[in-house]
PDB file of N, CA, C and O and ligand atoms in Angstrom:
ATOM      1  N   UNK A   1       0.205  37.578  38.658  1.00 83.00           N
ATOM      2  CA  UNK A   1       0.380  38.647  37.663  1.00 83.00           C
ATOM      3  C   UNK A   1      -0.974  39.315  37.396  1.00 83.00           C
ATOM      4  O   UNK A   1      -1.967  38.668  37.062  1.00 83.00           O
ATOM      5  N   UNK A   2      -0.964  40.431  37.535  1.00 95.00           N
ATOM      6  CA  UNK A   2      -2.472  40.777  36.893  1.00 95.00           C
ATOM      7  C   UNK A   2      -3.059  40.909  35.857  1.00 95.00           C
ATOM      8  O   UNK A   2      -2.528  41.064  34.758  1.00 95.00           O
ATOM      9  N   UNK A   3      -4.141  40.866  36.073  1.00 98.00           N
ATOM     10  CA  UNK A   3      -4.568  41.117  34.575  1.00 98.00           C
ATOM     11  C   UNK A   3      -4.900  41.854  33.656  1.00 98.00           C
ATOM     12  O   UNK A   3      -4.742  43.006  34.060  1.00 98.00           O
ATOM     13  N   UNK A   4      -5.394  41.853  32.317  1.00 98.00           N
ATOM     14  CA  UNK A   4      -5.107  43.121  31.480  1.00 98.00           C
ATOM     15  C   UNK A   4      -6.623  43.220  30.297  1.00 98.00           C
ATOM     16  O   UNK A   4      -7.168  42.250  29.770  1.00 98.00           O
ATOM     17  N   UNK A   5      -6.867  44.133  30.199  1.00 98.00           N
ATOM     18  CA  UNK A   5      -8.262  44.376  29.142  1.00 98.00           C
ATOM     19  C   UNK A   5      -7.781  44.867  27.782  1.00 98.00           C
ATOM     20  O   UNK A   5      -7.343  45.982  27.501  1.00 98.00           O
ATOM     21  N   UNK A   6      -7.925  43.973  27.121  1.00 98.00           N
ATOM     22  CA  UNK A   6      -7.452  43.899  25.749  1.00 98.00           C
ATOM     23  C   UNK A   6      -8.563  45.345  25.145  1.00 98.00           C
ATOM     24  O   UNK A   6      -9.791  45.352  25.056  1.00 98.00           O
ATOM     25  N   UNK A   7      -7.571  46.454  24.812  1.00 98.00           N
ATOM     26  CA  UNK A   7      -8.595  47.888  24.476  1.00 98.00           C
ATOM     27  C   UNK A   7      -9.301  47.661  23.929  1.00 98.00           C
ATOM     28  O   UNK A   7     -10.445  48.054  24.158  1.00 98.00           O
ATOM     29  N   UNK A   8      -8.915  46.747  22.706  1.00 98.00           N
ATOM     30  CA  UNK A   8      -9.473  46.861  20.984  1.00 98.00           C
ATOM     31  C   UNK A   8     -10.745  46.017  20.882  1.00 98.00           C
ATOM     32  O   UNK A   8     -11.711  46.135  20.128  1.00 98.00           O
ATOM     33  N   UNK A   9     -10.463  45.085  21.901  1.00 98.00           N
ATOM     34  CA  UNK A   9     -11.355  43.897  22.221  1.00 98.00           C
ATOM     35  C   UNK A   9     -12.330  43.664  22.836  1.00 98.00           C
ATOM     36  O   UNK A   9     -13.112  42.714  22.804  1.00 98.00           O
ATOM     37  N   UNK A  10     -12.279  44.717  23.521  1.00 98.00           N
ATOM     38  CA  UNK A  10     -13.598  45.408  24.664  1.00 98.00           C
ATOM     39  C   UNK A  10     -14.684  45.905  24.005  1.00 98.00           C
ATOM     40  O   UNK A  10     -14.609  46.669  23.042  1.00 98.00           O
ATOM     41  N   UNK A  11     -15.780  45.460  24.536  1.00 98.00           N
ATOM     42  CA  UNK A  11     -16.919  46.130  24.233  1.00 98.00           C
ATOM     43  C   UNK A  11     -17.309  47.138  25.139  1.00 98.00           C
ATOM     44  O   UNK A  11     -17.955  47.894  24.413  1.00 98.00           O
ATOM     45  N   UNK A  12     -17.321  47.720  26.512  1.00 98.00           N
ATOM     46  CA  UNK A  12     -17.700  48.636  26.903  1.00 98.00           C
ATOM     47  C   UNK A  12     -18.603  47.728  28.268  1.00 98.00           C
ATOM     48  O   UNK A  12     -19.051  48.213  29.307  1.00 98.00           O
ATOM     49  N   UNK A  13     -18.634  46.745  27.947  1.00 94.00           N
ATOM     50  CA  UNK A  13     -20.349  46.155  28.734  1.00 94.00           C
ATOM     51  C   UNK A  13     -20.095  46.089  30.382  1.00 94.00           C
ATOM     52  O   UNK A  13     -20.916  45.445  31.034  1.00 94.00           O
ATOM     53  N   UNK A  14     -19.176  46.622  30.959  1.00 96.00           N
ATOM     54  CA  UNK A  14     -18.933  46.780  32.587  1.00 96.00           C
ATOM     55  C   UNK A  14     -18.970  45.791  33.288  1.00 96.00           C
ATOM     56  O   UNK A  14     -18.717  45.990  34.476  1.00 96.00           O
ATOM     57  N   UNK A  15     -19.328  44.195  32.809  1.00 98.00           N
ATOM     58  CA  UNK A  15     -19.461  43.203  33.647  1.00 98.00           C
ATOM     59  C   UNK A  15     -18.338  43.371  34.719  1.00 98.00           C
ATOM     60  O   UNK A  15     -18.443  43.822  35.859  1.00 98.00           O
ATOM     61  N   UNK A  16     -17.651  43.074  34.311  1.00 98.00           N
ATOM     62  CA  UNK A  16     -16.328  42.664  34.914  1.00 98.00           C
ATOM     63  C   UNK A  16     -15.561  43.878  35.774  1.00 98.00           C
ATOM     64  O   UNK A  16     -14.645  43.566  36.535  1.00 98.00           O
ATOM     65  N   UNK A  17     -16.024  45.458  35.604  1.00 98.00           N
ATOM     66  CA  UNK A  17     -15.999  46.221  36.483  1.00 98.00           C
ATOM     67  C   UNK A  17     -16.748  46.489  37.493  1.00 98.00           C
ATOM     68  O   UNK A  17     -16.395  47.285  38.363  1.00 98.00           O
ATOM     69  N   UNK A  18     -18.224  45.667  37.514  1.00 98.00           N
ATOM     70  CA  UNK A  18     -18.779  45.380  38.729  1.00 98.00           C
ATOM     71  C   UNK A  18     -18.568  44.369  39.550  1.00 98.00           C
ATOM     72  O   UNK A  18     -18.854  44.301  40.745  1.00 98.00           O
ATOM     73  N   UNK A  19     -18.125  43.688  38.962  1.00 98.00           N
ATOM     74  CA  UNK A  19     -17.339  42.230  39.560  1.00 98.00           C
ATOM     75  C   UNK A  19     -16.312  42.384  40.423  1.00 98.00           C
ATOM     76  O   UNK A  19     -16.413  41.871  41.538  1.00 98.00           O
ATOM     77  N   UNK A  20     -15.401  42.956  40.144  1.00 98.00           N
ATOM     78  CA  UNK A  20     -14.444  43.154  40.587  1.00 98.00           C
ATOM     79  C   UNK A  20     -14.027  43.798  41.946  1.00 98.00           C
ATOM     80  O   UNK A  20     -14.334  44.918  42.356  1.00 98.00           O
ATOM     81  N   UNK A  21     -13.075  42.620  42.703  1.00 98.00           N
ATOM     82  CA  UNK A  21     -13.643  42.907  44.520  1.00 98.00           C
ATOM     83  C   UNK A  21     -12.736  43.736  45.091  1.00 98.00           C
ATOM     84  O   UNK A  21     -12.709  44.099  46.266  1.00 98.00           O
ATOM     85  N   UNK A  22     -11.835  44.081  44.025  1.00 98.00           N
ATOM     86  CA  UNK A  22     -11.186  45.930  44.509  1.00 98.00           C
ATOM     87  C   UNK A  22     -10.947  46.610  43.623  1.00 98.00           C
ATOM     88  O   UNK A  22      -9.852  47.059  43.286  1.00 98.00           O
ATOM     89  N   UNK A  23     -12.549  46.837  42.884  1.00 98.00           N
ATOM     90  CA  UNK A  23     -12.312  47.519  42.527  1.00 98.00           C
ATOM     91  C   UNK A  23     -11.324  48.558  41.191  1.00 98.00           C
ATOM     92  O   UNK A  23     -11.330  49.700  40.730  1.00 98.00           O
ATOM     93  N   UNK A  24     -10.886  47.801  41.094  1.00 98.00           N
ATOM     94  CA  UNK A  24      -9.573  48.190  40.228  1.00 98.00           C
ATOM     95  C   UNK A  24      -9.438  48.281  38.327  1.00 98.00           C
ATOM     96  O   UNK A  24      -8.487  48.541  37.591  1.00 98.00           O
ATOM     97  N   UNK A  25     -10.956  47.909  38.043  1.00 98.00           N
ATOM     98  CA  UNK A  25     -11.659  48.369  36.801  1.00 98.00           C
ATOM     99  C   UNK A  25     -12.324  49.656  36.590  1.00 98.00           C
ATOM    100  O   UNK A  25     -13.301  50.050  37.227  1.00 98.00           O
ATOM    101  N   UNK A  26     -11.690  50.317  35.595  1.00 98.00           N
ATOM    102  CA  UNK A  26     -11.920  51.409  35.640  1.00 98.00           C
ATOM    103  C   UNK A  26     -12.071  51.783  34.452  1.00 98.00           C
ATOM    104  O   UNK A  26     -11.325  51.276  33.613  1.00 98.00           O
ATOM    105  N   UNK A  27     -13.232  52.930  33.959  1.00 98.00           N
ATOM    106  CA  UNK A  27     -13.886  53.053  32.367  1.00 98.00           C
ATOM    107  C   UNK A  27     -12.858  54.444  31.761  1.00 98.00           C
ATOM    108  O   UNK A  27     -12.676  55.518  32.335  1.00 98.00           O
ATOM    109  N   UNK A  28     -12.320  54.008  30.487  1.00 98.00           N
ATOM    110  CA  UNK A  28     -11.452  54.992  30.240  1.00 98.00           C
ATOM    111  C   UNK A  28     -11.940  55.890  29.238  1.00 98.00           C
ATOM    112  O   UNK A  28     -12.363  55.336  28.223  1.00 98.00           O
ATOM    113  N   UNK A  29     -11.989  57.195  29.272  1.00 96.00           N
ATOM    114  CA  UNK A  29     -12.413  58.108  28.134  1.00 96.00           C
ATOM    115  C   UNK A  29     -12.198  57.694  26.648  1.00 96.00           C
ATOM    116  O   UNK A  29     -11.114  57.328  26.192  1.00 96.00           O
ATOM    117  N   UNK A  30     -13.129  57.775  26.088  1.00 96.00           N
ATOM    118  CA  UNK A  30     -12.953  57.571  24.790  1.00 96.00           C
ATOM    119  C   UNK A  30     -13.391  56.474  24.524  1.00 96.00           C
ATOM    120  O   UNK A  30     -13.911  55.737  25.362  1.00 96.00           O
ATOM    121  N   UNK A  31     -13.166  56.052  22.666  1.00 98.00           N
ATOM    122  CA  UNK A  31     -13.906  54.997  22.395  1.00 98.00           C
ATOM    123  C   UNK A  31     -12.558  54.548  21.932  1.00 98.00           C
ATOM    124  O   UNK A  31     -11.494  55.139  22.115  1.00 98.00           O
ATOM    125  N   UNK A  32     -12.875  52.714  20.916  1.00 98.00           N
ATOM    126  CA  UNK A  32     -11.886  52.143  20.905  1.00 98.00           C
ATOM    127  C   UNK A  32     -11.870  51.967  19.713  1.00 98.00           C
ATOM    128  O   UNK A  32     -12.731  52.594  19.095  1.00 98.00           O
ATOM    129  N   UNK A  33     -10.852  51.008  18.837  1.00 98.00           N
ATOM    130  CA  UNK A  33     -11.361  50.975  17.572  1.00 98.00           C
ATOM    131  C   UNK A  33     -12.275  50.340  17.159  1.00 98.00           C
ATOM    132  O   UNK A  33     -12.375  50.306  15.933  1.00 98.00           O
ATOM    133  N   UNK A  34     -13.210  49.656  17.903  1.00 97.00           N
ATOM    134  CA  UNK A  34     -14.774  48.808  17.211  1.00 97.00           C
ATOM    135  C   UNK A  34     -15.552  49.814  17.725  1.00 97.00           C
ATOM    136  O   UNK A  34     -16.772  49.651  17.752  1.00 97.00           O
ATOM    137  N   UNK A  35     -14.753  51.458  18.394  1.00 98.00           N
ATOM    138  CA  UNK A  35     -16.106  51.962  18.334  1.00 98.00           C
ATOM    139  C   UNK A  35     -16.764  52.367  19.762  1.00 98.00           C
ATOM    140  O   UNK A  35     -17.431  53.365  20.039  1.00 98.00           O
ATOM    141  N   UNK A  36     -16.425  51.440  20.460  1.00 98.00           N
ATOM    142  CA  UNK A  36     -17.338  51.147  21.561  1.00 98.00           C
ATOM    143  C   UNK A  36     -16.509  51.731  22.548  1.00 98.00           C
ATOM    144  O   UNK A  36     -15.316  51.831  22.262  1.00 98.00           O
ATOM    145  N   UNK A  37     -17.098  52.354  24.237  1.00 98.00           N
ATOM    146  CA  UNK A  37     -16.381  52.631  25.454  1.00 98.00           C
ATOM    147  C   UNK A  37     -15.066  51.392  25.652  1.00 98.00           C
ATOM    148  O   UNK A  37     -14.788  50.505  24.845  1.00 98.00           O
ATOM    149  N   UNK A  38     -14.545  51.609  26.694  1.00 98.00           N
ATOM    150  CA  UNK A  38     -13.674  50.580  26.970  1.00 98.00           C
ATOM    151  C   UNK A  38     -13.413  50.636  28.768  1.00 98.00           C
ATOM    152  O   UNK A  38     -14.074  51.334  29.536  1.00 98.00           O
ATOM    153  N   UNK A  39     -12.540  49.921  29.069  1.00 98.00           N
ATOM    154  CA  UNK A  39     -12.221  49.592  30.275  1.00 98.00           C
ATOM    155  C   UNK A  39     -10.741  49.031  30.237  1.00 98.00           C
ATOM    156  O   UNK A  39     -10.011  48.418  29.458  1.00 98.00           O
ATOM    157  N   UNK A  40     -10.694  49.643  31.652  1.00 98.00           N
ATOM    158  CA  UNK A  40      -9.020  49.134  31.914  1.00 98.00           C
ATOM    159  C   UNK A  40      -8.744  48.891  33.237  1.00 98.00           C
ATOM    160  O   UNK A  40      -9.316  49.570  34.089  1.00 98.00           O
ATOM    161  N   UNK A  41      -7.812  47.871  33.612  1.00 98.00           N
ATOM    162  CA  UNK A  41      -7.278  47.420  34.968  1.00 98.00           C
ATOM    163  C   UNK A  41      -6.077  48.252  35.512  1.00 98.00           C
ATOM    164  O   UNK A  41      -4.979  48.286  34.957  1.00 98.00           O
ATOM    165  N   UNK A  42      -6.353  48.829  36.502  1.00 98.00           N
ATOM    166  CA  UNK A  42      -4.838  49.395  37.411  1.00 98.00           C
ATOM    167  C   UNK A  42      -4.362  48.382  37.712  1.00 98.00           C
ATOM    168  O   UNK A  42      -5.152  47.718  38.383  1.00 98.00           O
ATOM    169  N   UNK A  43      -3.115  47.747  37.494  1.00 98.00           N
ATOM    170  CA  UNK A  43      -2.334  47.024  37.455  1.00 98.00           C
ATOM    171  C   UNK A  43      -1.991  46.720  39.033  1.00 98.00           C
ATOM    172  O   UNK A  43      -2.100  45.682  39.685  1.00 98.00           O
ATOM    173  N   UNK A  44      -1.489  48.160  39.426  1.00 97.00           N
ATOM    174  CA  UNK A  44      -1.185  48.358  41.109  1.00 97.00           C
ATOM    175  C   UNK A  44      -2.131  47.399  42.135  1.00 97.00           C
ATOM    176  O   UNK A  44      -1.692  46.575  42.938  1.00 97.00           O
ATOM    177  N   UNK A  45      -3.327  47.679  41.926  1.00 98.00           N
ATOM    178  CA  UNK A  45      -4.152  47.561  42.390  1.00 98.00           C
ATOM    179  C   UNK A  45      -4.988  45.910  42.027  1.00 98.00           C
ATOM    180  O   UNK A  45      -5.555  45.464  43.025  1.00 98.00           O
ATOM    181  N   UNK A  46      -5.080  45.206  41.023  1.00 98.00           N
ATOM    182  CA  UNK A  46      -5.377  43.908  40.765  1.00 98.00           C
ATOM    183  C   UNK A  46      -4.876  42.521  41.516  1.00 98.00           C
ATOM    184  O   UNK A  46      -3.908  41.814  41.234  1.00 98.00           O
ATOM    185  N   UNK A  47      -5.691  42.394  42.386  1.00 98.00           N
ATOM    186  CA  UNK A  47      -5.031  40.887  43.073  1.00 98.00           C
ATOM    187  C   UNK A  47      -5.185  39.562  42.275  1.00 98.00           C
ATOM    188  O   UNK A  47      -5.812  38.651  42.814  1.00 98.00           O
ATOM    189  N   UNK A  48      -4.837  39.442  41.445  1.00 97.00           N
ATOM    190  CA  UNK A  48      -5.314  38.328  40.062  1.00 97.00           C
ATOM    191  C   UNK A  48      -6.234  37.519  40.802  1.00 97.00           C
ATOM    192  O   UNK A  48      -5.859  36.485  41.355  1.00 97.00           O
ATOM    193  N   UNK A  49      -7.602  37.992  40.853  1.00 98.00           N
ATOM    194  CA  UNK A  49      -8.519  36.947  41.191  1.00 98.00           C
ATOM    195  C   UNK A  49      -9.340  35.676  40.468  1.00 98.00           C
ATOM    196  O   UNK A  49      -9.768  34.562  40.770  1.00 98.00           O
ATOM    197  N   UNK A  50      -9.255  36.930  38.860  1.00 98.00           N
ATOM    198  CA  UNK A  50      -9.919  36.294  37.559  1.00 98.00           C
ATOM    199  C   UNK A  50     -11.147  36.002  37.494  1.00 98.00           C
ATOM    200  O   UNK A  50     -11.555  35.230  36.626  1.00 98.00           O
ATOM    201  N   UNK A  51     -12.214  36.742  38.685  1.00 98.00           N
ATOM    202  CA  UNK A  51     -13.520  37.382  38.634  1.00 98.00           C
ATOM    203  C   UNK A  51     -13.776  38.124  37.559  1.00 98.00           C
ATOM    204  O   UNK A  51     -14.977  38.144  37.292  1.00 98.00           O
ATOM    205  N   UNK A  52     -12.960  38.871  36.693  1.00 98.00           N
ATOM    206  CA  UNK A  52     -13.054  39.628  35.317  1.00 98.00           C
ATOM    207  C   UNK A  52     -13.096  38.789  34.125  1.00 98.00           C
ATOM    208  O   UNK A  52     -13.856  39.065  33.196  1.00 98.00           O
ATOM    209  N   UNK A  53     -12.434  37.928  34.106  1.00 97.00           N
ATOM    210  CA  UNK A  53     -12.226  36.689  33.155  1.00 97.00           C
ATOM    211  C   UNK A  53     -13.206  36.252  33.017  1.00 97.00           C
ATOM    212  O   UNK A  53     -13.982  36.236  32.061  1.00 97.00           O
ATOM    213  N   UNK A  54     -13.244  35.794  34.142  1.00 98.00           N
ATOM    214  CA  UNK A  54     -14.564  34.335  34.083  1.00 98.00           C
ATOM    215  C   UNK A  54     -16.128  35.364  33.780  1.00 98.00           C
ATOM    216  O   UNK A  54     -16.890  34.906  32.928  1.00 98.00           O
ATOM    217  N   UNK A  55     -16.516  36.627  34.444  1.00 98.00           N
ATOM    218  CA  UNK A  55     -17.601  37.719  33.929  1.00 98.00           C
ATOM    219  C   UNK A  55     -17.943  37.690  32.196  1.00 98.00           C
ATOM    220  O   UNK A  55     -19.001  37.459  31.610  1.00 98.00           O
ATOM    221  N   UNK A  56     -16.591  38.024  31.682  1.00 98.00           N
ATOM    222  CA  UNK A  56     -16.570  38.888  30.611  1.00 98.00           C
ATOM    223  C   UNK A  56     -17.087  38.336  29.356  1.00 98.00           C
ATOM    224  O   UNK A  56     -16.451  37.585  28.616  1.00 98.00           O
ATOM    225  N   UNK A  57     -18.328  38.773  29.156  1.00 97.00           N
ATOM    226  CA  UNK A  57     -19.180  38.092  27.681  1.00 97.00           C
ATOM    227  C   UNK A  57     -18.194  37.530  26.706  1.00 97.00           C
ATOM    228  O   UNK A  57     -18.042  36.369  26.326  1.00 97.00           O
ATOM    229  N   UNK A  58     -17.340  39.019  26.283  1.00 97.00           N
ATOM    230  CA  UNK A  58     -16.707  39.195  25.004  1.00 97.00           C
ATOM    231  C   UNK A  58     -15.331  38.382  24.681  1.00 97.00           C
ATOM    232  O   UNK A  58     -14.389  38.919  25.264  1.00 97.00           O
ATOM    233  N   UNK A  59     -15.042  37.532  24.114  1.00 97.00           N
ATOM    234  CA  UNK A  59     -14.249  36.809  24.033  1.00 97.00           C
ATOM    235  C   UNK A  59     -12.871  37.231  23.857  1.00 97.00           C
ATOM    236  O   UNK A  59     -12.770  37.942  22.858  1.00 97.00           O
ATOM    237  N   UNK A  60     -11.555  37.014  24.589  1.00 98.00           N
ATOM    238  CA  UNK A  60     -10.179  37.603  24.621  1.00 98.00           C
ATOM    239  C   UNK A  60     -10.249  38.996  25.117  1.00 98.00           C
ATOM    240  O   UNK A  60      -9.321  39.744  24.809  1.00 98.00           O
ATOM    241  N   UNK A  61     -11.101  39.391  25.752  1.00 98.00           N
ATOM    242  CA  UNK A  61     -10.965  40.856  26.080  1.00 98.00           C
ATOM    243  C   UNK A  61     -10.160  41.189  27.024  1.00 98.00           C
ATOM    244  O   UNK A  61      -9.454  42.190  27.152  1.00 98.00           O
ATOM    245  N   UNK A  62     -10.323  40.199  27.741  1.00 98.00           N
ATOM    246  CA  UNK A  62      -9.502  39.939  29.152  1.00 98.00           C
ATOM    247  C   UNK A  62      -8.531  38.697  29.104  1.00 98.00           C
ATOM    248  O   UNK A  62      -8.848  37.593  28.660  1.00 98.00           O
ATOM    249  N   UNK A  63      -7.116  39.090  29.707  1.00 98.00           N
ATOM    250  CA  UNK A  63      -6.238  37.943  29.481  1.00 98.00           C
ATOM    251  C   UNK A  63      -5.907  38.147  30.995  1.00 98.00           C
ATOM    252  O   UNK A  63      -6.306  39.040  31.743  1.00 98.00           O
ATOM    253  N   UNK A  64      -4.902  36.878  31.312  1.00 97.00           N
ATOM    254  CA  UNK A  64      -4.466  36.730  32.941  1.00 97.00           C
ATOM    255  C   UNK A  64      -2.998  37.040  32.957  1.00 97.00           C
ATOM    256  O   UNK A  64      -2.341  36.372  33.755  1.00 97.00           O
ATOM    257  N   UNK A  65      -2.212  38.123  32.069  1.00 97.00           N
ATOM    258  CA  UNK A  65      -1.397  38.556  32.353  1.00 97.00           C
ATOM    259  C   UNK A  65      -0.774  40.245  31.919  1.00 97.00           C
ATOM    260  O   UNK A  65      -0.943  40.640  30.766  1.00 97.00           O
ATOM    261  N   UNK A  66      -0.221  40.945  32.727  1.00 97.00           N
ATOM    262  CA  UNK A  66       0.435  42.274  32.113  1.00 97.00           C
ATOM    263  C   UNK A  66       0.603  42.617  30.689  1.00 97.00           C
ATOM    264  O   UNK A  66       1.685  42.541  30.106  1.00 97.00           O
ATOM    265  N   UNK A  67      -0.593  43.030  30.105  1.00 98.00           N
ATOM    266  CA  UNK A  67       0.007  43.691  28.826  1.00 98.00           C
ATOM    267  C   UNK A  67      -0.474  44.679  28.694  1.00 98.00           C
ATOM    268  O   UNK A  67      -1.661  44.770  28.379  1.00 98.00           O
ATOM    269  N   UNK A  68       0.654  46.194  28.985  1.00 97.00           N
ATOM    270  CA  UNK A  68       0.684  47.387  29.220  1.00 97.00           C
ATOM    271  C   UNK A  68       0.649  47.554  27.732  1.00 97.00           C
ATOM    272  O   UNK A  68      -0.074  48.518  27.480  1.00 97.00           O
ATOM    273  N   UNK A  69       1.242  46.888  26.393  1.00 98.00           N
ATOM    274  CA  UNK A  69       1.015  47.464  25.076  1.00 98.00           C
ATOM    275  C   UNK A  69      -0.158  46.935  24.709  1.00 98.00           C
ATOM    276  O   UNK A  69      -0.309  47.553  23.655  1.00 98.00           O
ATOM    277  N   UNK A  70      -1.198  46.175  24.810  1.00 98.00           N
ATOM    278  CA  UNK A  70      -2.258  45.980  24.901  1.00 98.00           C
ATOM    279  C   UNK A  70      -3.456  46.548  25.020  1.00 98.00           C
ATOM    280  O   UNK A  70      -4.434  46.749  24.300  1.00 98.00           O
ATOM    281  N   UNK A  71      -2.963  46.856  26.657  1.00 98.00           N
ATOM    282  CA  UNK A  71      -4.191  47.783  27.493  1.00 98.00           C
ATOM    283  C   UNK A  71      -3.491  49.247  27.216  1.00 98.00           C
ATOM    284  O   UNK A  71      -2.362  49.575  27.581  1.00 98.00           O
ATOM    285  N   UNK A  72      -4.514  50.112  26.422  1.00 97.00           N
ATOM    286  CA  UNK A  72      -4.349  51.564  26.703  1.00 97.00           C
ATOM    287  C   UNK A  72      -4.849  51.794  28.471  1.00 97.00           C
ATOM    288  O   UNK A  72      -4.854  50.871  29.286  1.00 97.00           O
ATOM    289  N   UNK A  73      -5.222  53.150  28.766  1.00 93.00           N
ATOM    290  CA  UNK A  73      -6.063  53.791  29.589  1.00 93.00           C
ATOM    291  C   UNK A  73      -6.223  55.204  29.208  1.00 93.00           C
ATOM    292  O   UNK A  73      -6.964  55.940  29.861  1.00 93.00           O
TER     293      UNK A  73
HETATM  294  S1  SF4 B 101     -13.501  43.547  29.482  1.00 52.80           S
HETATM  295 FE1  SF4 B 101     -15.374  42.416  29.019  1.00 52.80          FE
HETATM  296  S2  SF4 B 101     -16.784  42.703  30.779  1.00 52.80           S
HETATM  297 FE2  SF4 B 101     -15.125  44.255  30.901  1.00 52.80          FE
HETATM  298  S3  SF4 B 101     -15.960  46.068  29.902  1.00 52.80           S
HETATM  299 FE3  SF4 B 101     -14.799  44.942  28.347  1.00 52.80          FE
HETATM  300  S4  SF4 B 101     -16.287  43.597  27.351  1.00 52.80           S
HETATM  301 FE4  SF4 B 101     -17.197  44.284  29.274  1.00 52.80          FE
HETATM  302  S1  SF4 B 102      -8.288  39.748  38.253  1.00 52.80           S
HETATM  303 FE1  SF4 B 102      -9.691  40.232  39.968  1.00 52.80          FE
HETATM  304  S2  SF4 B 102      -8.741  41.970  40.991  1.00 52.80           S
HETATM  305 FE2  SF4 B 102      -7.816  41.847  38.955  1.00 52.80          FE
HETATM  306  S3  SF4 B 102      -9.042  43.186  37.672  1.00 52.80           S
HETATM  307 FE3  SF4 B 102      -9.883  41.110  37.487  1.00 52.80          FE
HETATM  308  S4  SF4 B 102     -11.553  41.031  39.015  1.00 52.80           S
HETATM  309 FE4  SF4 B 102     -10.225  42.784  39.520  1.00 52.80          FE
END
């Protein structure tokens, strides 16, 4: 299942979109409600590797399953 970037929960900090080995993190316009840039996973495109997970400073930002009401873009 792939995985998903919790909007609200994101800080902006790109780890986990450089990490990522297709790619499939991508920085979405706008800010979030703490404020900060954000990031989001194409779903299509995510081979659940959990290279984003294991990256990601910010705690719960990233979960290991589909949540389209979760993740804006
Ligand atoms: S999910 Fe984590 S590593 Fe990725 S941009 Fe957000 S805070 Fe940074
Ligand atoms: S689980 Fe892997 S393929 Fe999916 S977004 Fe995270 S790093 Fe990319």
């Amino acid at each position: 299942m792939p995985h998903s970037i919790i909007t609200d929960t994101c800080e902006g900090v790109a780890l986990c979109a450089e990490s990522c080995p297709v790619n499939c993190i991508k920085k979405a316009n706008g800010k979030n409600k703490k404020g900060t840039d954000y990031f989001f996973i194409d779903f299509s495109t995510c081979i659940d590797c959990g290279v984003c997970l294991a990256v990601c400073p910010v705690s719960g930002a990233i979960v290991s399953e589909e949540r389209p009401d979760l993740q804006k873009v």
